Amino acid sequence: MTCSFFWLYCFVPLLFGYGFAASFLSTHDQPYRTRFHFQPPRNWMNAPLIYKGVYHLFYQYNPKGVTWGNIVWAHSTSTDLVNWKPHSPIIHPSRPFDINGCWSGSATILATGRPAILYTGLDPRNRQVQNLAFPVNLSDPYLTEWAKSPHNPVIFPTLASHINETAFRDPSTAWMGPDKQWRVVVGSLRNQRGLALHFTSRDFMNWTQSKNPLHSVEGNGMWECPDFFPVSKNSTIGLDTSTPSGQNVKHVLKVSLDDTKKDYYTIGRYNIAEGKYVPDKGSVQNDSGLRYDYGKFYASKSFFDSEKKRRVLWGWVNESSTETDNKRKGWSGLQAIPRTLWIDKSRKQLIQWPIREIEKLRTKKVKLPSTVLKGGSVHEIIGVTAAQADVQVTFGISDFQKAQVLDPSWTDPQILCRKKGASVEGGLGPFGLLVLASKGLQEYTAVFFRIFKAHNHKYNNKYLVLMCSDQSRSSLNNEKGLDKITYGVFLKLDPLHETLALRSLIDHSIIESFGGGGKACITARVYPLLAVDADACIYAFNYGNESVQIKGNAWNLRTAMIK
Ligand SMILES: *[C@@H]1O[C@H](CO)[C@@H](O)[C@H](O)[C@H]1NC(C)=O
Ligand SMILES: *[C@@H]1O[C@H](CO)[C@@H](O)[C@H](O)[C@H]1NC(C)=O
Ligand SMILES: *[C@@H]1O[C@H](CO)[C@@H](O)[C@H](O)[C@H]1NC(C)=O
Ligand SMILES: *[C@@H]1O[C@H](CO)[C@@H](O)[C@H](O)[C@H]1NC(C)=O
Ligand SMILES: *[C@@H]1O[C@H](CO)[C@@H](O)[C@H](O)[C@H]1NC(C)=O
Ligand SMILES: *[C@@H]1O[C@H](CO)[C@@H](O)[C@H](O)[C@H]1NC(C)=O
Ligand SMILES: *[C@@H]1O[C@H](CO)[C@@H](O)[C@H](O)[C@H]1NC(C)=O
């Protein structure tokens, strides 16, 4: 498939404004509708952008029907990345170069300050070509009208190019080198090799394919939505996409693997003269490597927020429910809370943290006094609107002796989390939170840690922290096809010297969890039957046989204005 999946909205009123729909749909009818996440009618994010202080989100949308097709670029704007206002779609199929589809792409701010969009079009022969569009009125901060370039398609497969014409899509944001040439990459596939094909241009219109791709990996399958950007080695500030490589700058390449539906990234060195990116030693782009998120999160894209000097990551989050359920509820898919992103002190991975603006939705704060959670105990966090909350806790460990020894065969964290779910007692852990939990704990999603003694482990720590999100008890609904898989990751954190923290953003049917201050993220979708709205609870728990100390805060979160 493409960077263009479509989840269906049957509820026509929802298409025209959630505010209106919400006024007659009781929450009883829509228990899983989120309240502070961006949920486009039919989703797919294309291109985030900031222009004249206004954030823009463009996404794929089918205005005509409940099946895939008629794809247009829909458009919403925001001044805080939290509250959103809809506009009319900006790009429709209309010309030979996009008559069979206007698929994903990216926005770039040109040197003159003029925004440009490169997007994939499908021509009458269903070849994938790259097209250009510009805003009509540059004085309009909402950029409501766009015009397609008369030079389209600006990049297309030719016989000589050896480009696979049915696997050539999702142009990245472009960047400019010191030689004043623009560069862009487009995802592709040759045999089983995933490719980021590299093109250069002086004028953004006449593009020349480089001899070699920016990067490619054998066996990866199709690369969708490639994202390539610089990160500062010495600070958390974001860098403009055109910032050159140098002593203080590293580069990140993210690809979305069509075969696994996961987003992987590597950190490495960019040689602009050769048009080549080389991942650092040990940085690989597959299941042995790094992911932005170890739960549901795909087709993400980042942009440089020039006003707040940060790099912001947007990811798309699929449902875990069946297609029948999605049709019944009338919508499907949403955007994760935008995350600020920077490089970790180790320079071996990225750190992600929800944008500060989300904290504006916090209302009541509930302080959790420092409490000892004895082995086998559960402690309710009282006074929070548990279905719509922001919870931040830290766990203090004074005695590591009871940590279980890691069996050398336990190399896959997801399998380990599945085998040792939240209900399996241990030594140091499992401890964490039970969220979207029912009063009697018939339902809960457990986000938790386990600590193992790990001699000679590759992270060189004496102890290894496993972070899990266990959905197996998330709903009494046992319908076949409902995805309750458990997610897991080893957290690159030394619990002897670093604080073990957990933050979860809970929004009715989504739980976004950040371990170790954003060293690892897990996003889960769950559909409880009992733990809904006011009937949802949050608990802290410890099913290990060693005590841990917990403290932190929880906040009620208001509903954002998202239309
Ligand atoms: C362009 O946008 C500005 C700001 O919204 C508006 O005042 C002006 O009328 C627009 N120009 C045209 C030709 O539509
Ligand atoms: C071209 O892409 C298609 C998918 O659209 C794939 O099935 C085919 O194997 C690719 N061809 C080559 C030569 O890689
Ligand atoms: C396009 O760019 C290439 C490489 O810079 C150049 O050789 C060619 O003349 C240009 N073509 C046009 C039509 O401008
Ligand atoms: C840190 O890196 C940035 C580029 O990312 C550079 O501009 C700045 O001078 C560096 N600061 C120090 C103190 O090295
Ligand atoms: C990931 O890629 C590396 C290097 O290309 C390879 O050695 C390793 O076997 C791959 N792992 C998986 C799980 O595919
Ligand atoms: C979305 O989730 C459903 C249900 O878990 C799954 O069947 C489907 O493959 C997923 N699609 C993508 C693009 O991740
Ligand atoms: C604590 O749990 C671990 C792991 O289940 C077990 O091996 C150990 O015997 C337990 N210790 C005590 C004192 O119960």
XYZ file of C-alpha atoms and ligand atoms in Angstrom:
661
model
C 0.000 0.000 0.000
C 0.975 3.564 0.277
C 1.446 6.318 2.746
C -2.229 6.719 2.121
C -4.447 4.413 4.094
C -7.943 5.479 4.808
C -10.102 4.776 7.747
C -13.681 5.411 7.329
C -16.114 7.867 8.749
C -19.693 6.804 8.394
C -21.129 9.433 10.705
C -21.688 12.264 8.295
C -22.068 14.891 11.047
C -18.570 14.101 12.214
C -17.322 15.172 8.843
C -18.651 18.642 9.371
C -17.502 19.323 12.847
C -16.981 17.372 15.935
C -18.459 20.100 18.110
C -21.813 19.717 16.448
C -21.645 15.934 16.459
C -20.677 15.814 20.098
C -23.696 17.834 21.081
C -26.075 15.057 20.174
C -23.877 11.998 20.429
C -23.651 11.156 24.081
C -20.362 9.767 25.287
C -22.284 6.563 25.758
C -22.404 6.285 21.959
C -18.793 7.427 21.486
C -16.834 6.148 24.497
C -13.626 5.865 22.468
C -13.653 9.259 20.770
C -10.571 11.108 22.007
C -10.801 14.629 23.435
C -7.362 16.165 23.038
C -5.913 14.234 20.100
C -6.242 15.424 16.508
C -8.631 13.070 14.745
C -9.100 13.919 11.102
C -12.263 12.580 9.452
C -10.302 10.106 7.373
C -6.775 10.327 8.358
C -3.323 10.475 7.105
C -0.903 13.124 7.793
C 1.073 14.529 4.914
C 2.885 17.637 5.841
C 3.269 19.695 8.977
C 4.410 23.287 8.506
C 4.646 26.604 10.343
C 4.006 29.803 8.354
C 3.641 33.307 9.796
C 3.127 31.828 13.275
C 0.347 29.443 12.190
C 0.818 25.662 12.299
C -0.582 23.748 9.347
C -1.454 20.085 9.148
C -2.290 18.571 5.769
C -3.756 15.095 5.599
C -5.281 12.632 3.166
C -9.020 12.518 2.982
C -11.785 10.955 0.866
C -14.635 13.486 0.671
C -16.929 11.278 -1.407
C -17.335 7.877 0.065
C -16.591 5.206 2.582
C -14.139 3.353 0.355
C -10.593 4.210 -0.583
C -10.360 6.747 -3.404
C -10.909 10.383 -4.429
C -8.026 11.361 -2.226
C -7.560 15.042 -1.525
C -5.239 16.994 0.741
C -7.338 18.180 3.671
C -6.109 21.028 5.833
C -6.333 22.222 9.451
C -4.517 25.029 11.247
C -3.609 25.822 14.828
C -1.681 28.420 16.774
C -0.699 26.037 19.588
C -0.646 22.500 18.080
C -3.470 21.589 20.497
C -6.625 23.383 19.281
C -7.388 22.991 15.555
C -9.518 24.728 12.988
C -10.545 23.089 9.688
C -10.177 24.614 6.214
C -11.199 23.415 2.767
C -9.012 20.777 1.128
C -6.157 22.325 -0.868
C -5.299 19.711 -3.515
C -7.705 17.533 -5.550
C -7.003 15.171 -8.453
C -7.531 17.315 -11.532
C -4.692 17.024 -14.012
C -3.022 14.133 -15.831
C -0.154 14.171 -13.332
C -2.454 13.479 -10.354
C -5.746 12.322 -11.865
C -5.559 8.926 -10.126
C -4.487 10.197 -6.723
C -2.940 13.001 -4.679
C -0.868 11.079 -2.188
C 1.519 12.037 0.588
C 4.303 14.550 0.433
C 5.983 17.290 2.439
C 6.234 21.029 2.793
C 9.412 23.078 2.478
C 9.923 26.779 3.187
C 11.987 28.162 0.292
C 14.789 30.687 0.749
C 12.384 33.527 -0.030
C 10.057 32.394 2.777
C 7.599 30.991 0.261
C 6.191 27.565 1.214
C 6.159 24.773 -1.366
C 4.546 21.342 -1.301
C 5.959 18.335 -3.116
C 3.437 15.489 -3.329
C 3.037 12.171 -5.087
C 0.505 12.035 -7.880
C -0.803 9.023 -9.776
C -0.947 9.551 -13.513
C -3.418 7.909 -15.934
C -1.160 4.819 -16.099
C -0.969 4.742 -12.281
C 2.686 5.682 -12.345
C 3.841 7.497 -9.225
C 5.212 10.970 -10.036
C 6.193 13.951 -7.881
C 4.349 17.266 -8.203
C 4.778 20.768 -6.909
C 2.214 23.228 -5.518
C 2.500 26.785 -4.140
C 0.194 28.988 -2.057
C -1.726 31.535 -4.111
C -1.716 34.345 -1.554
C 1.431 34.686 0.533
C -0.177 37.360 2.725
C -2.712 34.825 3.963
C -1.248 33.074 7.034
C -3.888 30.324 6.658
C -2.633 29.428 3.164
C -6.142 28.458 2.146
C -5.520 28.359 -1.596
C -2.801 26.480 -3.462
C -1.964 26.228 -7.166
C -0.289 23.308 -8.907
C 2.865 24.104 -10.838
C 2.493 24.180 -14.647
C 5.796 22.248 -14.745
C 4.278 19.144 -13.106
C 5.269 16.414 -12.824
C 8.627 17.748 -11.689
C 10.085 14.308 -10.952
C 8.984 11.146 -12.756
C 10.331 7.681 -13.518
C 11.947 7.294 -16.908
C 13.354 4.224 -18.599
C 16.877 5.472 -17.988
C 16.254 6.236 -14.304
C 15.577 2.609 -13.307
C 12.986 3.893 -10.858
C 10.217 1.468 -9.965
C 7.182 3.409 -11.164
C 4.728 1.754 -8.756
C 7.042 2.210 -5.775
C 8.130 5.838 -5.897
C 6.443 8.111 -3.394
C 6.387 10.404 -0.357
C 8.913 13.167 -1.123
C 10.580 14.464 2.049
C 10.986 18.055 3.150
C 13.820 19.422 0.983
C 17.029 20.958 2.332
C 19.573 23.305 0.788
C 23.339 22.823 0.774
C 26.059 25.489 0.956
C 26.185 25.217 -2.879
C 22.610 26.645 -2.960
C 21.257 23.420 -4.448
C 18.110 21.861 -3.039
C 18.043 18.174 -2.139
C 15.074 15.914 -1.597
C 14.580 12.177 -1.048
C 11.716 9.992 -2.279
C 10.919 6.504 -0.920
C 11.329 3.548 -3.266
C 11.881 -0.176 -3.690
C 14.185 -2.220 -5.898
C 13.782 -5.964 -5.519
C 13.729 -6.214 -1.720
C 15.941 -3.169 -1.146
C 14.389 -0.089 0.470
C 15.715 3.166 -0.997
C 15.737 6.898 -0.310
C 16.275 8.139 -3.885
C 18.149 11.438 -3.959
C 17.445 14.415 -6.259
C 18.986 17.882 -6.541
C 17.728 21.155 -7.991
C 18.710 24.822 -8.194
C 15.225 26.192 -8.737
C 12.988 23.569 -7.012
C 11.477 22.735 -10.403
C 14.162 21.126 -12.497
C 15.307 18.089 -10.492
C 18.224 15.803 -11.331
C 18.483 12.293 -9.954
C 21.777 11.579 -8.187
C 23.706 8.492 -9.179
C 23.299 6.956 -5.724
C 20.455 7.002 -3.228
C 20.998 8.915 0.022
C 20.801 5.537 1.728
C 19.345 2.065 1.099
C 19.015 -1.195 3.021
C 18.757 -4.671 1.494
C 15.788 -6.731 2.702
C 13.821 -3.784 4.127
C 11.097 -3.720 1.460
C 9.439 -0.451 0.444
C 10.483 2.717 2.304
C 7.569 5.063 2.872
C 7.607 8.614 4.249
C 11.396 9.079 4.526
C 12.304 11.917 6.910
C 15.864 13.278 7.025
C 16.938 16.037 9.403
C 19.835 17.413 11.450
C 20.037 17.343 15.262
C 22.293 19.366 17.516
C 24.856 17.273 19.385
C 25.211 19.711 22.264
C 21.710 21.016 22.978
C 18.014 20.203 22.903
C 17.134 22.972 20.431
C 15.941 21.954 16.993
C 17.769 22.771 13.789
C 16.504 23.991 10.455
C 16.412 21.123 7.959
C 19.076 22.868 5.834
C 21.623 23.082 8.697
C 24.803 21.521 7.303
C 26.667 18.621 8.867
C 29.468 19.606 11.142
C 31.161 19.150 14.430
C 28.038 19.908 16.428
C 25.482 18.325 14.127
C 24.409 14.759 13.484
C 21.714 13.565 11.093
C 18.696 11.300 11.538
C 17.061 9.209 8.835
C 13.617 7.802 9.576
C 11.828 5.398 7.285
C 8.383 3.818 7.560
C 8.627 0.174 6.526
C 5.603 -0.784 4.477
C 6.218 -4.464 5.335
C 6.111 -4.089 9.142
C 4.118 -0.826 9.478
C 6.693 0.531 11.905
C 8.851 3.674 11.940
C 12.585 3.075 12.378
C 15.356 5.616 12.651
C 19.115 5.688 12.633
C 21.549 8.385 13.693
C 24.557 8.970 11.514
C 26.802 11.154 9.444
C 25.740 13.016 6.348
C 28.287 13.649 3.624
C 26.611 16.325 1.545
C 29.332 16.379 -1.133
C 28.725 12.701 -1.877
C 24.982 12.893 -1.239
C 25.398 10.034 1.183
C 24.205 9.252 4.682
C 26.055 6.639 6.746
C 24.449 5.375 9.966
C 26.739 5.207 12.981
C 28.154 1.829 13.900
C 25.446 -0.294 15.525
C 22.637 1.947 14.263
C 20.395 -0.279 12.109
C 17.074 0.266 10.446
C 15.057 -2.814 11.402
C 13.671 -4.650 14.434
C 17.153 -4.775 15.992
C 17.320 -0.994 15.792
C 15.569 2.059 17.190
C 11.956 3.107 16.837
C 10.233 6.346 17.724
C 7.536 4.333 19.414
C 7.287 0.659 20.308
C 3.483 0.562 20.102
C 1.181 1.858 17.351
C 2.836 4.741 15.478
C 3.440 5.006 11.725
C 4.150 7.366 8.823
C 5.479 10.034 11.140
C 6.985 13.256 9.945
C 8.926 15.996 11.691
C 9.262 19.701 11.002
C 11.413 22.531 12.311
C 9.360 24.976 14.368
C 11.260 28.152 13.528
C 9.395 30.210 16.152
C 10.080 27.951 19.124
C 13.399 26.601 17.789
C 12.445 22.970 18.198
C 11.956 19.924 16.019
C 8.434 18.551 16.336
C 7.439 14.994 15.438
C 3.921 13.988 14.366
C 2.914 10.344 14.095
C -0.231 8.632 12.958
C -1.839 6.104 15.322
C -3.965 3.315 13.890
C -6.898 1.664 15.669
C -6.548 -1.753 17.285
C -10.236 -2.506 16.809
C -11.826 -4.458 13.958
C -12.969 -2.801 10.752
C -16.583 -3.587 11.699
C -16.098 -1.707 14.969
C -14.470 1.198 13.168
C -17.433 1.484 10.840
C -19.805 1.274 13.786
C -18.074 4.095 15.627
C -17.772 6.057 12.423
C -14.122 7.042 12.518
C -10.680 5.557 12.691
C -7.114 6.644 13.270
C -5.694 9.747 14.937
C -2.543 11.752 15.454
C -0.301 11.221 18.453
C 0.374 14.298 20.586
C 3.155 16.180 18.777
C 6.528 15.486 20.387
C 9.609 17.644 20.677
C 12.656 15.640 19.729
C 16.390 15.958 20.428
C 19.442 13.747 20.790
C 20.269 11.931 24.029
C 23.521 12.658 25.875
C 24.822 9.269 24.720
C 24.229 10.480 21.115
C 23.047 6.980 20.372
C 19.317 7.657 20.433
C 16.699 10.408 20.424
C 14.595 11.714 23.296
C 10.931 12.601 22.727
C 8.644 14.618 24.963
C 5.059 15.860 24.467
C 5.033 19.506 23.315
C 4.766 21.926 26.250
C 1.487 23.338 24.931
C -0.386 20.195 25.968
C 0.154 21.299 29.579
C -2.222 24.203 28.933
C -5.022 21.633 29.050
C -4.138 20.663 32.611
C -6.718 21.690 35.165
C -6.817 20.075 38.553
C -3.521 18.787 39.882
C -3.440 15.777 42.190
C -0.217 15.318 44.093
C 0.752 11.754 44.913
C 2.481 11.840 48.263
C 5.584 9.697 48.406
C 4.254 6.219 49.093
C 5.905 2.851 49.581
C 4.325 0.263 47.316
C 4.894 -3.038 49.060
C 5.236 -6.166 46.989
C 1.800 -7.273 45.769
C 0.067 -3.950 46.405
C -2.270 -1.764 44.381
C -2.892 1.888 45.243
C -5.654 3.960 43.673
C -4.787 7.478 42.475
C -7.892 9.326 43.618
C -9.350 12.586 42.372
C -8.313 12.445 38.694
C -10.544 12.272 35.626
C -8.870 9.001 34.789
C -10.189 8.704 31.218
C -8.604 12.027 30.288
C -5.429 12.658 32.238
C -1.715 13.323 32.329
C 0.127 11.231 34.937
C 3.789 11.631 35.815
C 5.391 9.365 38.402
C 8.854 8.296 39.492
C 9.829 5.031 41.115
C 12.497 4.873 43.787
C 14.362 1.638 44.405
C 16.600 1.206 47.405
C 17.484 -2.463 47.158
C 18.407 -4.119 43.875
C 19.218 -7.523 45.312
C 15.955 -9.148 44.343
C 16.270 -8.223 40.673
C 15.884 -11.366 38.637
C 18.844 -12.499 36.569
C 18.246 -11.945 32.860
C 18.290 -15.207 30.952
C 20.649 -14.744 27.963
C 17.903 -16.059 25.672
C 15.594 -13.160 26.603
C 16.729 -10.871 23.830
C 13.375 -9.721 22.448
C 11.759 -7.201 24.825
C 8.311 -7.505 23.256
C 8.272 -11.273 23.687
C 9.587 -10.877 27.238
C 6.789 -8.409 28.055
C 4.264 -10.831 26.584
C 5.576 -13.805 28.557
C 5.926 -11.774 31.725
C 2.763 -9.701 31.570
C 1.687 -7.404 34.394
C 0.120 -10.219 36.384
C 3.284 -12.365 36.498
C 4.930 -11.708 39.858
C 8.618 -10.965 39.928
C 11.492 -9.681 42.018
C 12.056 -6.007 41.105
C 8.831 -5.366 39.262
C 6.461 -5.472 37.608
C 5.603 -2.026 38.994
C 3.874 0.843 37.241
C 0.401 2.129 36.462
C -2.892 0.454 35.715
C -4.721 2.929 33.495
C -8.214 2.939 31.977
C -8.908 0.453 34.763
C -12.338 -0.545 36.034
C -13.156 -0.278 39.742
C -12.859 -4.017 40.346
C -9.847 -4.381 38.006
C -11.788 -6.557 35.587
C -10.228 -4.288 32.958
C -6.944 -2.379 32.880
C -3.986 -1.520 30.675
C -0.741 -1.999 32.563
C 2.230 0.243 31.791
C 5.136 -0.995 33.854
C 8.795 -1.748 34.396
C 10.802 -4.818 35.401
C 14.423 -4.640 36.389
C 16.810 -7.484 35.647
C 20.383 -8.189 36.643
C 22.152 -8.153 33.327
C 25.786 -9.142 33.421
C 27.656 -8.427 30.210
C 24.632 -6.908 28.586
C 25.201 -4.780 25.487
C 24.125 -1.611 27.297
C 26.953 -2.145 29.800
C 24.662 -1.581 32.746
C 24.608 -3.855 35.710
C 20.846 -3.675 35.574
C 18.522 -3.702 32.616
C 15.106 -2.002 32.627
C 12.268 -3.506 30.637
C 9.326 -1.209 29.821
C 6.017 -2.813 28.836
C 2.498 -1.845 27.870
C 0.244 -4.845 28.444
C -3.148 -4.632 26.734
C -4.189 -8.250 27.368
C -6.690 -7.216 30.063
C -7.657 -3.881 28.541
C -11.194 -4.855 27.615
C -13.766 -7.502 28.476
C -14.614 -7.417 24.784
C -13.058 -10.631 23.484
C -14.096 -10.203 19.886
C -11.806 -11.952 17.436
C -9.636 -9.467 15.575
C -9.403 -6.983 18.445
C -5.658 -6.422 18.751
C -4.559 -6.714 22.413
C -0.917 -7.450 21.747
C 1.634 -6.483 24.429
C 4.425 -4.039 23.551
C 7.876 -3.829 25.082
C 11.300 -2.244 24.897
C 14.548 -2.257 26.869
C 14.985 1.224 28.282
C 18.543 2.519 27.889
C 18.697 3.786 31.450
C 20.879 2.868 34.399
C 18.506 2.576 37.378
C 21.395 2.805 39.838
C 22.190 6.368 38.783
C 19.160 7.676 36.872
C 15.573 8.318 37.915
C 13.088 5.785 36.673
C 10.156 7.918 35.513
C 6.936 7.222 33.678
C 4.529 9.660 32.070
C 1.249 8.550 30.485
C -1.167 10.701 28.502
C -4.558 9.023 28.657
C -7.379 9.980 26.307
C -10.322 7.505 26.380
C -8.953 4.982 23.856
C -5.294 5.952 23.579
C -2.454 5.740 26.092
C 0.850 7.368 25.157
C 3.586 6.416 27.613
C 7.035 7.964 27.938
C 9.637 5.994 29.925
C 12.810 7.468 31.416
C 11.937 11.070 30.501
C 11.279 10.171 26.848
C 13.993 7.580 26.223
C 11.348 5.114 25.064
C 7.725 5.642 24.035
C 4.862 3.182 23.724
C 1.468 4.129 22.297
C -1.462 1.757 22.793
C -5.109 1.783 21.638
C -7.651 0.139 23.950
C -11.438 -0.129 24.095
C -12.659 -0.918 27.632
C -16.314 -1.772 28.245
C -16.429 -0.848 31.936
C -13.556 1.613 32.397
C -15.273 4.353 30.430
C -15.470 8.095 31.264
C -16.305 8.598 34.962
C -16.060 4.854 35.573
C -12.374 4.744 34.676
C -9.716 4.629 37.418
C -5.940 4.827 37.692
C -3.902 2.700 40.071
C -0.254 2.417 40.896
C 0.808 -1.193 41.404
C 3.745 -3.341 42.380
C 3.601 -7.101 41.789
C 7.272 -7.626 42.477
C 8.348 -8.899 45.879
C 10.617 -5.916 46.596
C 9.102 -2.593 47.730
C 9.373 0.506 45.562
C 8.691 4.102 46.418
C 6.361 6.083 44.178
C 5.708 9.808 43.941
C 4.470 12.214 41.316
C 1.533 14.208 40.032
C -1.568 13.655 37.981
C -3.630 16.270 36.170
C -7.093 16.353 34.697
C -6.894 17.380 31.055
C -9.508 19.557 29.404
C -11.030 18.798 26.024
C -9.246 20.596 23.177
C -11.091 22.474 20.425
C -10.685 20.149 17.467
C -13.045 20.431 14.573
C -4.518 37.768 0.608
O -4.620 37.543 1.987
C -4.760 38.721 2.759
C -4.683 38.304 4.241
O -5.644 37.344 4.540
C -6.045 39.420 2.396
O -6.158 40.611 3.127
C -6.058 39.711 0.908
O -7.304 40.222 0.526
C -5.779 38.452 0.113
N -5.620 38.780 -1.296
C -6.366 38.223 -2.238
C -6.074 38.644 -3.634
O -7.232 37.407 -1.995
C 8.218 -2.442 -8.017
O 7.244 -2.167 -7.024
C 6.258 -3.158 -6.898
C 5.288 -2.657 -5.832
O 4.558 -1.596 -6.316
C 6.869 -4.469 -6.520
O 5.862 -5.462 -6.447
C 7.902 -4.865 -7.535
O 8.577 -6.017 -7.110
C 8.915 -3.758 -7.686
N 9.848 -4.097 -8.753
C 11.165 -4.178 -8.533
C 12.008 -4.517 -9.720
O 11.663 -3.997 -7.452
C 18.049 21.229 -15.376
O 19.186 21.121 -14.536
C 20.278 20.439 -15.132
C 21.338 20.243 -14.071
O 21.566 21.409 -13.353
C 20.762 21.223 -16.343
O 21.798 20.528 -16.977
C 19.598 21.418 -17.307
O 20.002 22.253 -18.377
C 18.381 22.030 -16.622
N 17.257 22.025 -17.534
C 16.457 23.062 -17.664
C 15.324 22.889 -18.627
O 16.581 24.095 -17.024
C 26.292 23.650 19.659
O 25.893 23.260 18.355
C 25.330 24.279 17.566
C 24.910 23.654 16.273
O 24.098 22.579 16.530
C 26.377 25.381 17.356
O 25.770 26.417 16.623
C 26.857 25.902 18.720
O 27.887 26.801 18.515
C 27.328 24.744 19.593
N 27.646 25.260 20.925
C 28.712 24.877 21.595
C 28.856 25.459 22.951
O 29.523 24.098 21.142
C 19.069 -5.670 11.131
O 20.076 -5.204 10.255
C 21.379 -5.618 10.614
C 22.377 -4.922 9.698
O 21.871 -4.762 8.404
C 21.454 -7.149 10.533
O 22.724 -7.577 10.929
C 20.391 -7.733 11.490
O 20.366 -9.132 11.346
C 19.014 -7.184 11.165
N 18.082 -7.629 12.191
C 16.836 -8.008 11.922
C 15.979 -8.394 13.075
O 16.395 -8.025 10.780
C -4.177 -1.035 11.623
O -4.650 -1.866 12.671
C -5.381 -2.973 12.238
C -5.971 -3.649 13.478
O -4.982 -3.933 14.420
C -4.476 -3.882 11.418
O -5.208 -4.974 10.938
C -3.900 -3.091 10.240
O -2.953 -3.869 9.557
C -3.237 -1.833 10.730
N -2.803 -1.029 9.609
C -1.666 -0.335 9.611
C -1.365 0.454 8.393
O -0.904 -0.322 10.547
C 10.885 -12.843 44.394
O 10.494 -13.111 43.046
C 11.471 -13.801 42.305
C 10.979 -13.854 40.882
O 9.678 -14.395 40.790
C 11.697 -15.175 42.909
O 12.703 -15.845 42.185
C 12.118 -14.995 44.340
O 12.203 -16.272 44.964
C 11.148 -14.147 45.100
N 11.692 -13.872 46.420
C 10.961 -13.899 47.517
C 11.672 -13.600 48.790
O 9.771 -14.168 47.494
